[in-house]
XYZ file of C-alpha atoms in Angstrom:
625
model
C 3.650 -14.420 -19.456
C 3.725 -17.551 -21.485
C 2.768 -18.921 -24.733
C -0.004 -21.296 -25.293
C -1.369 -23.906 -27.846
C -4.589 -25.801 -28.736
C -6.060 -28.143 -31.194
C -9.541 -29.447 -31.003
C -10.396 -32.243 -33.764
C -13.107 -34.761 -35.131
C -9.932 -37.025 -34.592
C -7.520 -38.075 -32.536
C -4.733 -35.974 -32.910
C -0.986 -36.817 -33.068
C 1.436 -35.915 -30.253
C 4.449 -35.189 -32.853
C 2.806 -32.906 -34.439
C 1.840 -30.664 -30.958
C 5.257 -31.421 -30.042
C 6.432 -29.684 -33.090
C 3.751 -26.910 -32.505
C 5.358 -25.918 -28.871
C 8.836 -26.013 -30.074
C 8.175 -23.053 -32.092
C 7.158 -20.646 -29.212
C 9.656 -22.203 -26.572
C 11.268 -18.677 -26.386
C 7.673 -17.631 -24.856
C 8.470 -20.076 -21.676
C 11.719 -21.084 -21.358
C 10.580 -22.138 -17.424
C 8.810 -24.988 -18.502
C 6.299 -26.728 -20.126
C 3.073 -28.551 -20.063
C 0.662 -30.495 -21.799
C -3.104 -31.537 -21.483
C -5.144 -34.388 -23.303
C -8.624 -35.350 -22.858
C -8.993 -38.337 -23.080
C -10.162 -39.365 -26.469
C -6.821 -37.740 -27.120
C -9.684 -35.231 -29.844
C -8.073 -32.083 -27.401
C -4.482 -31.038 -26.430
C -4.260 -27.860 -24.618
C -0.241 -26.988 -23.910
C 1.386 -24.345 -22.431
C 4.935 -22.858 -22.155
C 5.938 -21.095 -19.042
C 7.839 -17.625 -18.088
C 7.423 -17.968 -14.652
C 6.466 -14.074 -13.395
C 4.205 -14.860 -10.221
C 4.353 -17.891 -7.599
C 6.972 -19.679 -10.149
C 6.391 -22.827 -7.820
C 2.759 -23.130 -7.935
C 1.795 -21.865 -11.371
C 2.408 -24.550 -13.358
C 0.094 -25.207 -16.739
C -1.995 -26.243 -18.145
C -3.603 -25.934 -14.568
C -6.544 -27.780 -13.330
C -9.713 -26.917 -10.940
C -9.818 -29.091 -7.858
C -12.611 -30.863 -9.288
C -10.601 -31.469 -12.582
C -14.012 -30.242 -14.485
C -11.980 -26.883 -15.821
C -8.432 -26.889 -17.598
C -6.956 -23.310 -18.532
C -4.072 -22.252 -20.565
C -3.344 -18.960 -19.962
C -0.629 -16.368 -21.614
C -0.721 -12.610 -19.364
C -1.190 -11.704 -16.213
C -3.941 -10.590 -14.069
C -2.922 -7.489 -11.521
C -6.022 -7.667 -9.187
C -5.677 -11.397 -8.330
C -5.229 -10.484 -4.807
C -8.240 -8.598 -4.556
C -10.473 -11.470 -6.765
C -8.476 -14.297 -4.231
C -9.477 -12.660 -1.404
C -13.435 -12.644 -2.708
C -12.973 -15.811 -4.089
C -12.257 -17.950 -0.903
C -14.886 -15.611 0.850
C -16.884 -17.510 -1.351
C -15.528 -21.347 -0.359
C -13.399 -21.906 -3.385
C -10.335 -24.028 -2.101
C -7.521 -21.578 -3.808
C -4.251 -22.718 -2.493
C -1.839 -20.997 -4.460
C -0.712 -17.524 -5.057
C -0.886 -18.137 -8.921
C -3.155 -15.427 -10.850
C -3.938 -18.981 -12.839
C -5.796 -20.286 -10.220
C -7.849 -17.792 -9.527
C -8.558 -17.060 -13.195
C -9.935 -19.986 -13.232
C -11.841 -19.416 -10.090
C -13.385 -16.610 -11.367
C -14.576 -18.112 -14.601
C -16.182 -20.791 -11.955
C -17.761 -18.220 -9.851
C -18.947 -15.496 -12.808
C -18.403 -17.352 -15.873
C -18.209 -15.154 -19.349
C -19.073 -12.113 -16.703
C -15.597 -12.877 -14.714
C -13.587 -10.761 -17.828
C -15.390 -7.647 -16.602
C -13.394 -8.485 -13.418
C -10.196 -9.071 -14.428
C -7.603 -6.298 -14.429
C -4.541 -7.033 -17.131
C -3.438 -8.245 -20.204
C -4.504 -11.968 -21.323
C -4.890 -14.709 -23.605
C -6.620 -18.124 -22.040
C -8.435 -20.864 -23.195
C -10.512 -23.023 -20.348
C -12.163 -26.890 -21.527
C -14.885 -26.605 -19.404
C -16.033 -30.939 -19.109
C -19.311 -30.117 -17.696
C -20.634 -27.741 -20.305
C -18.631 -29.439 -23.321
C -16.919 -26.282 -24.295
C -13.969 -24.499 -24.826
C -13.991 -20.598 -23.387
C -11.425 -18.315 -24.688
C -10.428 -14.578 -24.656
C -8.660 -11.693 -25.258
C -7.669 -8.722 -22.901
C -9.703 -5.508 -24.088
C -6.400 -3.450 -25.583
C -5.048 -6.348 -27.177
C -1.686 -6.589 -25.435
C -1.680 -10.536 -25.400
C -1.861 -12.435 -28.891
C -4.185 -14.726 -30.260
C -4.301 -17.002 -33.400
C -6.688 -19.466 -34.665
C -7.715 -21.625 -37.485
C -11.375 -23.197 -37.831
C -13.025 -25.019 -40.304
C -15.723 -26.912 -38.272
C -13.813 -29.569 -38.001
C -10.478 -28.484 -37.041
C -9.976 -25.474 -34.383
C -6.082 -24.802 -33.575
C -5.086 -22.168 -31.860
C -1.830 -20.694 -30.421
C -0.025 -17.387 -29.116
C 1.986 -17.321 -32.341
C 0.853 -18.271 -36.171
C 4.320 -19.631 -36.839
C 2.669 -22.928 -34.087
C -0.320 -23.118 -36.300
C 1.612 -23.467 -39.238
C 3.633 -26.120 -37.821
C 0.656 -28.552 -37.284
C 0.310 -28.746 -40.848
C -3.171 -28.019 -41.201
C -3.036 -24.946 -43.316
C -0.581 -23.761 -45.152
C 1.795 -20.484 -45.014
C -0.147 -18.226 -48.160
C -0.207 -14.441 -48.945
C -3.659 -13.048 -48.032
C -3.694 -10.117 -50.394
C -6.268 -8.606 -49.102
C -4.118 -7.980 -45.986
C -1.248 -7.314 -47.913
C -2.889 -4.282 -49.104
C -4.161 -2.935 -45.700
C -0.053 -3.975 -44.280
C 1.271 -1.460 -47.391
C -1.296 1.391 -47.022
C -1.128 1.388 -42.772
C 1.581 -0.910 -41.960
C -0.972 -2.799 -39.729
C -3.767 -5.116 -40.477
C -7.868 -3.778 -39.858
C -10.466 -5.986 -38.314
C -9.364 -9.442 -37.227
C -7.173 -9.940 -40.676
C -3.227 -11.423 -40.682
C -1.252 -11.903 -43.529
C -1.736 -15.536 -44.075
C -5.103 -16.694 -45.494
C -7.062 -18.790 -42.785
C -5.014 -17.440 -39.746
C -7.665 -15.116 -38.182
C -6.251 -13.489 -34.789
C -9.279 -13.197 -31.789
C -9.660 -9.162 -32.199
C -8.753 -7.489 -28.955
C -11.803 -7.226 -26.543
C -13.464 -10.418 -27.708
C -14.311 -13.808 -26.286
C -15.474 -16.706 -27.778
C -17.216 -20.560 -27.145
C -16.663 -23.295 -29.153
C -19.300 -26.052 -28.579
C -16.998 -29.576 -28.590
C -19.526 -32.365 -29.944
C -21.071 -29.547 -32.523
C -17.255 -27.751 -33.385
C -19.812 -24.186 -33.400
C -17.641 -21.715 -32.681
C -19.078 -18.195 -31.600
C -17.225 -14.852 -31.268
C -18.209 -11.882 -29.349
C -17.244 -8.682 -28.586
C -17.792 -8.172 -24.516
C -15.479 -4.762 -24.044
C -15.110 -1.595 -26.043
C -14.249 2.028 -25.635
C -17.422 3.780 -25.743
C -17.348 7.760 -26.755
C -20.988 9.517 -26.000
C -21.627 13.336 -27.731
C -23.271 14.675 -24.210
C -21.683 14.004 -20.786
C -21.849 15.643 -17.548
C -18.606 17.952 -17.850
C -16.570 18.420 -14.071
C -13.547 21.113 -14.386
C -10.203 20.703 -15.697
C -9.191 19.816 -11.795
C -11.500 17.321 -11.439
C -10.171 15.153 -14.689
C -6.863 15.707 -13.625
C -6.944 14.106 -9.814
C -8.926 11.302 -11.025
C -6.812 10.444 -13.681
C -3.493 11.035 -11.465
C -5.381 8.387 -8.788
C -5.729 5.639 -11.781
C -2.445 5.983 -13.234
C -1.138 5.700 -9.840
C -3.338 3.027 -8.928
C -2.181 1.131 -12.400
C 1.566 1.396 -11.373
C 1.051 -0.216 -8.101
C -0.783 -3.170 -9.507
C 1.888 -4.027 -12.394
C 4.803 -3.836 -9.156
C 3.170 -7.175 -8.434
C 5.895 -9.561 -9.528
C 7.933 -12.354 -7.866
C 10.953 -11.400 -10.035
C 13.439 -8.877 -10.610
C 11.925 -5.765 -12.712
C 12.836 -2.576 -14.511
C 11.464 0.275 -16.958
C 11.509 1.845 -20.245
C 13.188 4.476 -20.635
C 12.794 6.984 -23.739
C 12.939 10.073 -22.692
C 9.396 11.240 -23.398
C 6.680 12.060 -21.244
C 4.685 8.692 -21.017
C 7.878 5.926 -20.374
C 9.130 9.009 -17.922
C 6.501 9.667 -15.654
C 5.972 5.346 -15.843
C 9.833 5.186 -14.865
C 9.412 7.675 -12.345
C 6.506 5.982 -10.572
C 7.710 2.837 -10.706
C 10.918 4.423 -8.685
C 8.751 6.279 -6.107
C 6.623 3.059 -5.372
C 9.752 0.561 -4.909
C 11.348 3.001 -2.545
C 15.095 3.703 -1.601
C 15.193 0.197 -0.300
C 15.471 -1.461 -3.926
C 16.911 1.371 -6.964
C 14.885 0.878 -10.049
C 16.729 -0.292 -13.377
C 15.875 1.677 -16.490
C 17.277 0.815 -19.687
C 17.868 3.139 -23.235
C 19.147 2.605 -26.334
C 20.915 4.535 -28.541
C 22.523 5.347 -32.035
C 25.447 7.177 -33.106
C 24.360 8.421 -36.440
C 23.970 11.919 -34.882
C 21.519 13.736 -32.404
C 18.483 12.773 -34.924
C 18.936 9.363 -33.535
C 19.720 9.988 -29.882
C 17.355 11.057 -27.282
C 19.972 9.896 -24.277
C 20.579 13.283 -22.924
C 16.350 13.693 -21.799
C 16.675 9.788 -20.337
C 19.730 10.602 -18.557
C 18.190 13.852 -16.891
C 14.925 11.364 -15.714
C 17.391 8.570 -14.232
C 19.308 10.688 -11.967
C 16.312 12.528 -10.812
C 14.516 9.460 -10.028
C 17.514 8.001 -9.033
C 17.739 4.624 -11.125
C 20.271 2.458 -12.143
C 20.629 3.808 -15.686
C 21.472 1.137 -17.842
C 22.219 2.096 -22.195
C 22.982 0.448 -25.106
C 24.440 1.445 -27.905
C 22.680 -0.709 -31.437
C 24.583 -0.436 -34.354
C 24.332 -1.469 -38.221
C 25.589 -4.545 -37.832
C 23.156 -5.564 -35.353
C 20.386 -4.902 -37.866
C 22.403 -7.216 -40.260
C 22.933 -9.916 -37.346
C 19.174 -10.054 -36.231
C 16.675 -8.573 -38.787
C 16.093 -12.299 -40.095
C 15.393 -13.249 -36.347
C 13.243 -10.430 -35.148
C 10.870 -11.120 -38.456
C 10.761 -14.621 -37.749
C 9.147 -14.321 -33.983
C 7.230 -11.303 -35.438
C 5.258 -13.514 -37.496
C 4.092 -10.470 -39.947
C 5.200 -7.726 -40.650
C 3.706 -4.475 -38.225
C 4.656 -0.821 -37.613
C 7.802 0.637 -38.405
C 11.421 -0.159 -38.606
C 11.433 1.194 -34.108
C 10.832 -2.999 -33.834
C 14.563 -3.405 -34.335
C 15.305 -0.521 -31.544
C 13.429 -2.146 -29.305
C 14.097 -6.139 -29.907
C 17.984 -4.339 -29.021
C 16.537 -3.081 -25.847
C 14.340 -6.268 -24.532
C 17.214 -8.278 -25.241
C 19.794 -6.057 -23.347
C 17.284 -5.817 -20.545
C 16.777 -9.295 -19.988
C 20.526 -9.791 -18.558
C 19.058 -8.165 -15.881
C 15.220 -8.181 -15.171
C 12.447 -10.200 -15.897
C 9.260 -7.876 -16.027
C 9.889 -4.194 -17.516
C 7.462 -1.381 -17.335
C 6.763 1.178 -20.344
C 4.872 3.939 -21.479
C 3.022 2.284 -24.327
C -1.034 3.751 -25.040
C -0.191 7.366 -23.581
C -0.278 9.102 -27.360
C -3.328 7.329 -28.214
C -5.128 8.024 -25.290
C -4.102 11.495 -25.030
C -3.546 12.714 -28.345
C 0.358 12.440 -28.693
C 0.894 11.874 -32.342
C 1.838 15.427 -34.390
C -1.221 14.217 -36.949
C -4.205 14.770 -34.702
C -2.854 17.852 -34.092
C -2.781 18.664 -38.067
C -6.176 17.218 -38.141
C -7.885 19.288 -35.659
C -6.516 22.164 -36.871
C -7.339 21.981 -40.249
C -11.424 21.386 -38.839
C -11.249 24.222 -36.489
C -10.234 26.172 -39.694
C -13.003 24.971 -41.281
C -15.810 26.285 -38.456
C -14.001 29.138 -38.432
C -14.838 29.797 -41.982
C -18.226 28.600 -42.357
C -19.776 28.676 -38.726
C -19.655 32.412 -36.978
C -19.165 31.011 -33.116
C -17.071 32.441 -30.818
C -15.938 29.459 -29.210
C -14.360 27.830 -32.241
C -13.023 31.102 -32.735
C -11.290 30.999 -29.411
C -10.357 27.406 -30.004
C -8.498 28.439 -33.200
C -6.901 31.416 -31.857
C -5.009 29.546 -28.520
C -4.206 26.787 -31.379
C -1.770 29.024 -33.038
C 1.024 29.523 -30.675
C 1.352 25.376 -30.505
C 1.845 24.978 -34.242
C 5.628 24.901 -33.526
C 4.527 20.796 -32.702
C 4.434 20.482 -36.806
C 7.853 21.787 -37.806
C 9.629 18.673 -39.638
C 5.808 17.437 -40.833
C 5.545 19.942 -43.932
C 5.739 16.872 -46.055
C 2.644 15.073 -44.457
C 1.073 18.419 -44.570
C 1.978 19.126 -48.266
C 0.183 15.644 -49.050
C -2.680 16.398 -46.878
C -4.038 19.601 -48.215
C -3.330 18.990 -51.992
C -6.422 17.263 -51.918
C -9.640 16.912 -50.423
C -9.114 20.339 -47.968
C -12.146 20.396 -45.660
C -13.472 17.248 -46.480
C -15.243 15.087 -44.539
C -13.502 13.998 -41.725
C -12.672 10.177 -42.316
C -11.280 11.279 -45.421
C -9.390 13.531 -43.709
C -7.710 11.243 -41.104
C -7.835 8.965 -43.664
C -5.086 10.261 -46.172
C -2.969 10.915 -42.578
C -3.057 7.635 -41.802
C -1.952 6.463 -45.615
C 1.222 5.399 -46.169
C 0.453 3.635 -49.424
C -0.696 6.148 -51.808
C 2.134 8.717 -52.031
C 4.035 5.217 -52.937
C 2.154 3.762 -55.845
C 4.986 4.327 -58.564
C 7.071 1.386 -56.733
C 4.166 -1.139 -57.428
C 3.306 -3.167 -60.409
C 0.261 -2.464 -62.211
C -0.880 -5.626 -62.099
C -0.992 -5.697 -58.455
C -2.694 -1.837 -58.906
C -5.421 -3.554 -60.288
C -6.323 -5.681 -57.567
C -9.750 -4.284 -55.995
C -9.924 -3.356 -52.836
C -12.201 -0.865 -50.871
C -9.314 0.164 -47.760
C -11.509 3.337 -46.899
C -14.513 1.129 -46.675
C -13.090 -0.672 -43.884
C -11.422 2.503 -42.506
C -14.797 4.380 -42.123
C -16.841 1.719 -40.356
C -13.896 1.762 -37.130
C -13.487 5.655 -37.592
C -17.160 6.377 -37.452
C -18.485 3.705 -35.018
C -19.270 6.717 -32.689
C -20.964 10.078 -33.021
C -18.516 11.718 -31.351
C -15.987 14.875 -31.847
C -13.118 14.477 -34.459
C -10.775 14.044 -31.579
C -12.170 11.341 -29.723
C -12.586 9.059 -33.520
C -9.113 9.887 -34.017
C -8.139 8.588 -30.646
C -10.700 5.743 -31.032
C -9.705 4.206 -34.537
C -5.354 4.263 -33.416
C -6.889 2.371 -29.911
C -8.330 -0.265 -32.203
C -6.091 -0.257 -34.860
C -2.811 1.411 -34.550
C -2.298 0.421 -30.945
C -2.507 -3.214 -31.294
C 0.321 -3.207 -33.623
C 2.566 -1.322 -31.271
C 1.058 -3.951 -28.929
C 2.339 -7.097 -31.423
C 5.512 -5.486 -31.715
C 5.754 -5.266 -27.633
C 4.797 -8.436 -26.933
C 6.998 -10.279 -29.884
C 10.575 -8.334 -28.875
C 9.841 -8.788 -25.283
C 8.910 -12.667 -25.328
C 11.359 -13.731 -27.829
C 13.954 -12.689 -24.822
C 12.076 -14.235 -22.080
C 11.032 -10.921 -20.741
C 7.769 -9.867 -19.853
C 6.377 -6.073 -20.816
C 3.689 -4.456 -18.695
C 2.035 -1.067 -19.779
C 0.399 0.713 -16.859
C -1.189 4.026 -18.965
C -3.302 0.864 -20.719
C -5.290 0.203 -17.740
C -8.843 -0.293 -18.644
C -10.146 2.149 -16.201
C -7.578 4.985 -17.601
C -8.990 4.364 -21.054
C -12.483 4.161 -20.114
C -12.403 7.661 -18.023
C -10.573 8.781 -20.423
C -13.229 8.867 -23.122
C -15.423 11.202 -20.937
C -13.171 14.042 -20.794
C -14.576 16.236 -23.625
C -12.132 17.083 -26.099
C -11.681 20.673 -25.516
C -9.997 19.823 -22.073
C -7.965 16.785 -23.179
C -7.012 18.799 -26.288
C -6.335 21.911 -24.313
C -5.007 24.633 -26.827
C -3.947 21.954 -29.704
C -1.036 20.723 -26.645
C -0.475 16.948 -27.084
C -0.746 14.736 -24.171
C -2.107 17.998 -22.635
C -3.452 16.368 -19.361
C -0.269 14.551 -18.832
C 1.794 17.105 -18.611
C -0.545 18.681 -15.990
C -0.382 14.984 -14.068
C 2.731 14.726 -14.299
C 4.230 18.437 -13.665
C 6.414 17.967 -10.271
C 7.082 14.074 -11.282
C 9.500 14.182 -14.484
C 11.781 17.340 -15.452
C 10.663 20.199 -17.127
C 12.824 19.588 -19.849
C 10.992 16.842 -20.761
C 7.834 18.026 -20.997
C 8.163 21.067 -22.884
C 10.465 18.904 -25.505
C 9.572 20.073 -28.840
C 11.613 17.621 -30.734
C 10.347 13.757 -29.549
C 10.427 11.849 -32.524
C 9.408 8.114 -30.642
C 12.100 6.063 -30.987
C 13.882 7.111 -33.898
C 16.448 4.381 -36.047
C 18.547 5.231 -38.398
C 17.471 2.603 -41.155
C 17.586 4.470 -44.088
C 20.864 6.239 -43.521
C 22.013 2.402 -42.846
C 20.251 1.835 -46.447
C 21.821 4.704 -48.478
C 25.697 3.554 -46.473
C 27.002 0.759 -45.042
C 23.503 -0.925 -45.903
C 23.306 -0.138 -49.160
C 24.726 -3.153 -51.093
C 22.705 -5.315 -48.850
C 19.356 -3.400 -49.602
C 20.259 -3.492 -53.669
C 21.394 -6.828 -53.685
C 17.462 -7.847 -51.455
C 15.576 -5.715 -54.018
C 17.067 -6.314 -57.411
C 17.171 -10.547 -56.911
C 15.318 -12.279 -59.061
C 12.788 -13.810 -56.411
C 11.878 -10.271 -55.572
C 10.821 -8.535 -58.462
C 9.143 -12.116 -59.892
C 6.804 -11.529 -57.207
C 4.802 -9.606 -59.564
C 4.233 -6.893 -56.891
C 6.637 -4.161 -57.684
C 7.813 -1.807 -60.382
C 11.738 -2.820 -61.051
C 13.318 0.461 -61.172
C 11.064 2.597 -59.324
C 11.654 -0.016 -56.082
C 15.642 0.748 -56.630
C 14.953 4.847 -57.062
C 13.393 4.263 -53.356
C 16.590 3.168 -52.024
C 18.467 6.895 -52.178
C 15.272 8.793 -52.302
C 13.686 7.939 -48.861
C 14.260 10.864 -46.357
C 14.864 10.861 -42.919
C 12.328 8.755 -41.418
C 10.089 7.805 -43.886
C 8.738 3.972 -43.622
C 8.105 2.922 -47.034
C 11.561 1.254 -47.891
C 11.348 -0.362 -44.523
C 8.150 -1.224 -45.050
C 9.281 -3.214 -48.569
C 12.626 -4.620 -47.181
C 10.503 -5.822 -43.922
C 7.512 -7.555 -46.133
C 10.277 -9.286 -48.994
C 12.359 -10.917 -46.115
C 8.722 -11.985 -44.480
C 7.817 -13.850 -47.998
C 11.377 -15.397 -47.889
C 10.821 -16.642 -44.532
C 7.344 -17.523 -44.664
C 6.257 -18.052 -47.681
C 9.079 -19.354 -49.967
């Protein structure tokens, strides 16, 4: 786990400036550094090291024996054993233990084809001399980052935009087009950031950039595919295979030549993670799990269910308690290595956590990708319901009948939702169904009021965009939910991973993202995964005699909930007015004066939208002023 930086140029290029670019990501590898010219001095590959596996062989940017290939590399690959292994079967001189080496092995050997090999989460560039290019991907879920800026004559590229920024090249500007896909999902669609001409590689894509031409070509090589008609095995069947390849997953991300630990939430996916992880280390070496918590009432603290899991599984239980004064002390920080804004105000829960954590690991574990995978969140839930009430009205079968009918006894999962229901079914009941999940996955229009009407005006087709990710496949309702939150949704949880674990030196591996758990996934038919409208349904089957009880028949998970806007309307509040009624706010031209102030003591519980303004005004400050 590392961060990297390159710049290929028509020019020579200045060893300041690339200086300047890896000081800005030197919380990515605080173990050292390296640095790569060719030498024209027209490409600088660099690379700055968290030293996870063979710390005294890994050392980047790394070279082939026959100094023809040069990687930099930001991940880590879990099956390099297994490709080592084949790799000197085949008479490549591999002398290390680093995954590095044979990543670059493997590109040797297979070329584009080795990334159908590899098994974990990466980010890599390789100058291959003999074919004049530069070879670069992304890992399919989009757990590693990837920045670049290209204008045929220039191609930088780093782990973070803040390092592209820093060569000077382009310039930190608003790309309002993003900024209207950040306020209505609080995420960014298709391969958009927040700055104009910072494009991030999209997750599952690699690309070639031809040196003496500066073509550069993107491609997608992975995706999760959904087909209408597949063989269907029983409920059994789906659940051994997928207990194997979680399993399997687990033992693969132990690999580590440093201390390690796990999330700990108390919900079912960082549970049954925690509680692997624990039954694969043995008693010899006691797993450390780590939890945060608040103490703005039992709305904010979920210790009690982590607690149960640790002394089952017989960890080292390790808690913190955040307060509002760490918000104050760090929110500036945590937006700076964030580099945009993403997701929801749980960034500052768990920047608290990674940093607590790294006193006393270096790799952690989590449950991240479970409720996308298997249906966690409460809206597909409210989604499916609403079109197996539609069949039931206008279609006479029996088996959406029967659907409907074991629904009803799990509506209990939407109690504390009325408000997203209210929303949902004022308008547009039983439309089509990417309208539908459409207005669930809005955060922006219920909102409008706070925004100028200037900035109202702005055109901008969001559903466009929406529909061509939510209908890619011809597949059930369930399965295009699940789909479009894998390719959307998920990678911001993903930025938000990888940006509060590296900017404490600590590297975050996600076993339920395995690509094989995904892909087998997307053949169980939805009726089975969906069992009876029960979230996570075939995880709670897996996963039965593993974790307590108690956690999964929970009715009350809420993620990881902060108490931000109680902090806003109390011992925040001053701080919030004083942000949103200065003068370089509201000449922004983007919101409504006293409508943005009426948010302040209006917001309930956990709603996102003041976060979501507080989070994008200190961005600009930071950024862009």
């Amino acid at each position: 786990m590392c961060g990297i930086i390159g710049w290929k140029s028509k020019k020579k290029i200045d060893k300041n400036i690339i200086g300047a670019m890896v000081n800005t990501i030197a919380h990515r590898g605080p173990d050292g550094e390296g640095f790569y010219y060719s030498n024209d001095k027209s490409l600088c590959l660099a690379h700055k090291r968290l030293a996870i596996i063979d710390p005294e062989n890994g050392h980047q940017p790394m070279k082939s024996l026959d100094e023809q290939l040069i990687i930099t590399f930001n991940g880590a690959i879990y099956n390099f054993l297994e490709l080592r292994r084949e790799l000197i079967s085949l008479g490549y001189p591999i002398k290390s233990y680093s995954d590095t080496e044979v990543l670059i092995y493997a590109y040797k050997q297979w070329g584009e084809k080795c990334l159908d090999r590899l098994n974990g989460m990466f980010a890599f560039v390789i100058h291959d001399k003999s074919k004049h290019i530069l070879f670069g991907a992304r890992d399919r879920l989009g757990e590693k980052p990837f920045y670049y800026f290209y204008n045929k004559k220039e191609f930088v590229f780093a782990s973070e935009i803040k390092a592209i920024l820093a060569s000077g090249i382009v310039k930190a500007t608003l790309n309002n087009e993003s900024l209207h896909e950040y306020l209505t999902f609080q995420y960014y669609l298709d391969n958009n950031t927040l700055f104009e001409n910072i494009i991030k590689l999209k997750p599952g894509h690699c690309f070639i950039l031809d040196e003496a031409s500066m073509n550069l070509k993107v491609k997608e090589y992975w995706d999760v595919v959904y087909t209408k008609n597949v063989e269907e095995h029983s409920e059994d069947y789906y659940i051994d295979k997928l207990r194997y390849l979680i399993d399997d997953s687990i033992n693969l991300r132990l690999r580590a030549d440093v201390p390690l630990g796990s999330h700990l939430s108390g919900g079912i996916d960082s549970s049954a993670v925690a509680a692997l992880n624990a039954l694969h280390l043995g008693d010899s070496l006691k797993l450390e799990t780590f939890t945060g918590k608040f103490v703005e009432g039992l709305d904010y603290d979920e210790t009690k269910y982590a607690i149960e899991v640790a002394q089952k599984i017989k960890s080292n239980y390790n808690e913190i308690v955040i307060k509002d004064s760490d918000f104050l002390d760090s929110i500036e920080d945590i937006i700076w290595y964030m580099d945009e804004p993403q997701a929801g105000p749980g960034v500052f829960s768990q920047y608290m956590v990674a940093k607590y954590a790294s006193q006393k690991v270096k790799v952690v574990l989590g449950g991240q990708g479970g409720d996308e995978t298997f249906l966690g969140y409460t809206r597909y839930l409210i989604a499916y319901y609403e079109k197996m009430l539609k069949r039931n009205i206008e279609e006479s079968g029996e088996f959406y009948q029967n659907i409907l009918n074991a629904m009803t006894p799990n509506l209990f999962q939407m109690n504390g939702y009325q408000p997203m229901m209210q929303d949902l079914f004022a308008k547009g009941l039983f439309d089509e169904d990417a309208r539908r999940y459409f207005r669930l996955s809005d955060r922006f229009s219920s909102n409008e009021s706070i925004f100028s009407k200037e900035f109202l005006n702005t055109e901008y087709d969001s559903f466009g965009k929406f529909n061509k990710i939510f209908s890619k496949y011809d597949t059930s309702i369930a399965n295009k939910m699940s789909y479009f939150d894998t390719k959307t949704f998920l990678p911001s949880l993903l930025h938000v991973e990888d940006r509060t674990s590296m900017a404490n030196a600590l590297e975050s591996r996600l076993p339920l993202l395995d690509h094989r758990i995904i892909e087998f996934a997307a053949t169980i038919p939805a009726h089975i995964k969906f069992k009876d409208g029960i979230n996570k349904y075939l995880l709670k089957k897996i996963f039965k005699n593993t974790i307590p009880n108690s956690i999964l028949d929970r009715k009350d998970k809420k993620g990881f909930p902060t108490p931000t806007n109680l902090w806003f309307k109390t011992s925040l509040n001053e701080w919030v007015k004083d942000l949103l009624s200065d003068k370089r706010t509201l000449e922004r031209g983007l919101y409504e004066k006293d409508e943005l102030l009426k948010l302040i003591d209006g917001s309930s519980k956990f709603n996102r939208s003041l976060w979501g303004v507080i989070n994008l005004e200190v961005w600009h400050r930071r950024f862009i002023d």
